[in-house]
Amino acid sequence: MLSLLYDVEEILDAKIILANTYHTYLRPGDENIAKMGKLHKYTTYSRSFLTDSGGFQAFSLSDISKPSEKGIEFKSHIDGSKHFFTPKKVIDIQTNLGSDIMMILDDLVALPATQERIQTSIERTTAWAKESIQYFRSQQDKGICTEQNIFAIIQGGTDKAFRTKSATELCALDYDGFAIGGLSVGEANQDMYDTVEHTVQYMPEDKPRYLMGVGTPEDLIENIDRGVDMFDCVMPTRNARNGTLFTSFGRINIRGAKFKADEGPIDKECECLTCKRYTRSYLNHLYRAKELTFFRLATLHNLHYYLNLMKQAREAILEDRYAEFKKDFYAKRS
């Protein structure tokens, strides 16, 4: 079986994927990846890479991490060794990785949170953003990381005043793109939508707007409508491994006994390799038998579904019919 990276490039034709800074730093090590020709050569994936800052991992591993004014101290989940991420160190790591888009270190907090903690988060994030962009541009002046782009991350919880302050301060800096972070971390969906709608009005229209860590197909459709250009989420791959498959008419759980003798594809409207070749019955068997082939086929389907959904949304925008596209999207799910 060829690697999933081959599948993503050659079968799915994905233009960009995300590599995790925290995990590649710990294993196999960013310096080792740099010696091996950086991410593109190391993985043989020739398209674009976006690398995150590691801030989310520090947030998700909060029991073994501690933020301060200078950065984030954390213990490795692998061996318990201590490490410290600073704004400059995170840029150095991503320079070694050679990603096409790097994200700066930000201070992410779970919701709900106190006003004091959110204020600390945006003040710390702005301070780190100023340090990061100054260091990044100075490195470019030295001929280092000249082919890389750098994005800042807006914080502020669901508080509109905090979001305004964070977006205004960060978007005044010399970044190549801007992300909305700190959402889909415990708040209600409508709060997330309202926060995005408020925040994007302070973001440049001529630079990418990236919503981090989101989400369901419905989340993508809603936030595209609010002006978002880019997303990332583990949902299609994680759900595939658990047997949940996305379709034009909603989700199905292929584990269900009702699929044991189902001769149809996952989705009759889908043109992915899995749907064109295999039945629900076969996939149900593979999952129940714990065959590794299931994970590849299910992942291919879910990723194809997401990529195709974004392709359709992009075409609808270009043809000035997004409202109709959104209406049809929900009609199929009713």
PDB file of N, CA and C in Angstrom, residues 4 8 12 20 35 66 76 79 113 127 153 171 174 188 191 198 207 224 236 251 253 263 283 293 295 299-300 328:
ATOM      1  N   LEU A   4      -0.429   7.474   2.482  1.00  0.00           N
ATOM      2  CA  LEU A   4      -1.578   8.359   2.315  1.00  0.00           C
ATOM      3  C   LEU A   4      -1.159   9.688   1.700  1.00  0.00           C
ATOM      4  N   VAL A   8      -3.074  11.561  -1.204  1.00  0.00           N
ATOM      5  CA  VAL A   8      -3.526  12.950  -1.103  1.00  0.00           C
ATOM      6  C   VAL A   8      -3.078  13.760  -2.309  1.00  0.00           C
ATOM      7  N   LEU A  12      -6.220  12.471  -4.738  1.00  0.00           N
ATOM      8  CA  LEU A  12      -7.133  13.533  -4.322  1.00  0.00           C
ATOM      9  C   LEU A  12      -6.767  14.892  -4.910  1.00  0.00           C
ATOM     10  N   ASN A  20       2.282  19.286  11.558  1.00  0.00           N
ATOM     11  CA  ASN A  20       2.194  19.736  12.943  1.00  0.00           C
ATOM     12  C   ASN A  20       3.571  20.069  13.507  1.00  0.00           C
ATOM     13  N   LYS A  35      17.973  18.582   7.615  1.00  0.00           N
ATOM     14  CA  LYS A  35      19.113  17.874   7.015  1.00  0.00           C
ATOM     15  C   LYS A  35      18.671  16.958   5.880  1.00  0.00           C
ATOM     16  N   LYS A  66       2.717  25.255  30.394  1.00  0.00           N
ATOM     17  CA  LYS A  66       2.524  26.461  31.198  1.00  0.00           C
ATOM     18  C   LYS A  66       2.937  27.682  30.377  1.00  0.00           C
ATOM     19  N   SER A  76       7.201  16.971  27.013  1.00  0.00           N
ATOM     20  CA  SER A  76       6.904  16.075  25.905  1.00  0.00           C
ATOM     21  C   SER A  76       5.941  14.988  26.357  1.00  0.00           C
ATOM     22  N   ASP A  79       8.230  11.462  26.252  1.00  0.00           N
ATOM     23  CA  ASP A  79       9.179  11.028  27.280  1.00  0.00           C
ATOM     24  C   ASP A  79       9.229  11.932  28.511  1.00  0.00           C
ATOM     25  N   ALA A 113     -13.953  31.315  29.425  1.00  0.00           N
ATOM     26  CA  ALA A 113     -12.798  31.794  30.178  1.00  0.00           C
ATOM     27  C   ALA A 113     -13.134  33.148  30.780  1.00  0.00           C
ATOM     28  N   ALA A 127       1.879  40.886  21.535  1.00  0.00           N
ATOM     29  CA  ALA A 127       3.303  41.080  21.839  1.00  0.00           C
ATOM     30  C   ALA A 127       4.147  40.053  21.099  1.00  0.00           C
ATOM     31  N   ILE A 153      -2.354  35.137  14.204  1.00  0.00           N
ATOM     32  CA  ILE A 153      -3.567  34.467  14.690  1.00  0.00           C
ATOM     33  C   ILE A 153      -4.330  35.383  15.643  1.00  0.00           C
ATOM     34  N   CYS A 171      -3.743  43.035  12.366  1.00  0.00           N
ATOM     35  CA  CYS A 171      -3.866  43.325  10.935  1.00  0.00           C
ATOM     36  C   CYS A 171      -3.136  44.603  10.535  1.00  0.00           C
ATOM     37  N   ASP A 174       2.792  43.604   9.384  1.00  0.00           N
ATOM     38  CA  ASP A 174       3.163  43.198   8.029  1.00  0.00           C
ATOM     39  C   ASP A 174       3.126  41.680   7.857  1.00  0.00           C
ATOM     40  N   ALA A 188     -20.693  27.468  21.845  1.00  0.00           N
ATOM     41  CA  ALA A 188     -21.794  27.038  20.984  1.00  0.00           C
ATOM     42  C   ALA A 188     -21.503  27.430  19.534  1.00  0.00           C
ATOM     43  N   ASP A 191     -22.362  30.976  18.547  1.00  0.00           N
ATOM     44  CA  ASP A 191     -21.389  31.938  19.084  1.00  0.00           C
ATOM     45  C   ASP A 191     -20.159  31.994  18.191  1.00  0.00           C
ATOM     46  N   HIS A 198     -18.255  38.898  13.026  1.00  0.00           N
ATOM     47  CA  HIS A 198     -17.789  40.172  13.563  1.00  0.00           C
ATOM     48  C   HIS A 198     -16.324  40.421  13.225  1.00  0.00           C
ATOM     49  N   LYS A 207      -5.944  39.621   1.585  1.00  0.00           N
ATOM     50  CA  LYS A 207      -5.059  38.612   2.161  1.00  0.00           C
ATOM     51  C   LYS A 207      -5.911  37.446   2.673  1.00  0.00           C
ATOM     52  N   ILE A 224     -17.739  30.183   5.201  1.00  0.00           N
ATOM     53  CA  ILE A 224     -17.451  30.726   3.870  1.00  0.00           C
ATOM     54  C   ILE A 224     -18.410  31.880   3.589  1.00  0.00           C
ATOM     55  N   PRO A 236     -12.375  15.086   9.096  1.00  0.00           N
ATOM     56  CA  PRO A 236     -12.562  14.068   8.057  1.00  0.00           C
ATOM     57  C   PRO A 236     -11.733  12.811   8.286  1.00  0.00           C
ATOM     58  N   ARG A 251     -24.291  12.488   7.384  1.00  0.00           N
ATOM     59  CA  ARG A 251     -23.320  11.479   7.819  1.00  0.00           C
ATOM     60  C   ARG A 251     -23.953  10.097   7.905  1.00  0.00           C
ATOM     61  N   ASN A 253     -22.862   6.120   9.681  1.00  0.00           N
ATOM     62  CA  ASN A 253     -21.900   5.339  10.451  1.00  0.00           C
ATOM     63  C   ASN A 253     -21.853   3.940   9.855  1.00  0.00           C
ATOM     64  N   GLU A 263     -25.594  -3.061  -1.061  1.00  0.00           N
ATOM     65  CA  GLU A 263     -24.770  -3.120  -2.270  1.00  0.00           C
ATOM     66  C   GLU A 263     -24.439  -1.752  -2.852  1.00  0.00           C
ATOM     67  N   LEU A 283     -17.268  -2.250   3.004  1.00  0.00           N
ATOM     68  CA  LEU A 283     -16.661  -1.348   3.987  1.00  0.00           C
ATOM     69  C   LEU A 283     -17.108  -1.702   5.404  1.00  0.00           C
ATOM     70  N   THR A 293      -7.092  -1.759   5.549  1.00  0.00           N
ATOM     71  CA  THR A 293      -7.574  -1.205   4.280  1.00  0.00           C
ATOM     72  C   THR A 293      -8.756  -0.264   4.505  1.00  0.00           C
ATOM     73  N   PHE A 295      -9.255   1.924   6.835  1.00  0.00           N
ATOM     74  CA  PHE A 295      -8.854   3.282   7.214  1.00  0.00           C
ATOM     75  C   PHE A 295      -8.442   4.093   5.993  1.00  0.00           C
ATOM     76  N   THR A 299     -10.771   7.154   4.725  1.00  0.00           N
ATOM     77  CA  THR A 299     -10.091   8.452   4.738  1.00  0.00           C
ATOM     78  C   THR A 299     -10.103   9.086   3.358  1.00  0.00           C
ATOM     79  N   LEU A 300      -9.852   8.287   2.326  1.00  0.00           N
ATOM     80  CA  LEU A 300      -9.913   8.804   0.957  1.00  0.00           C
ATOM     81  C   LEU A 300     -11.288   9.392   0.665  1.00  0.00           C
ATOM     82  N   ASP A 328     -29.146  24.674  -1.490  1.00  0.00           N
ATOM     83  CA  ASP A 328     -29.172  23.307  -1.995  1.00  0.00           C
ATOM     84  C   ASP A 328     -28.435  22.362  -1.063  1.00  0.00           C
TER      85      ASP A 328
END
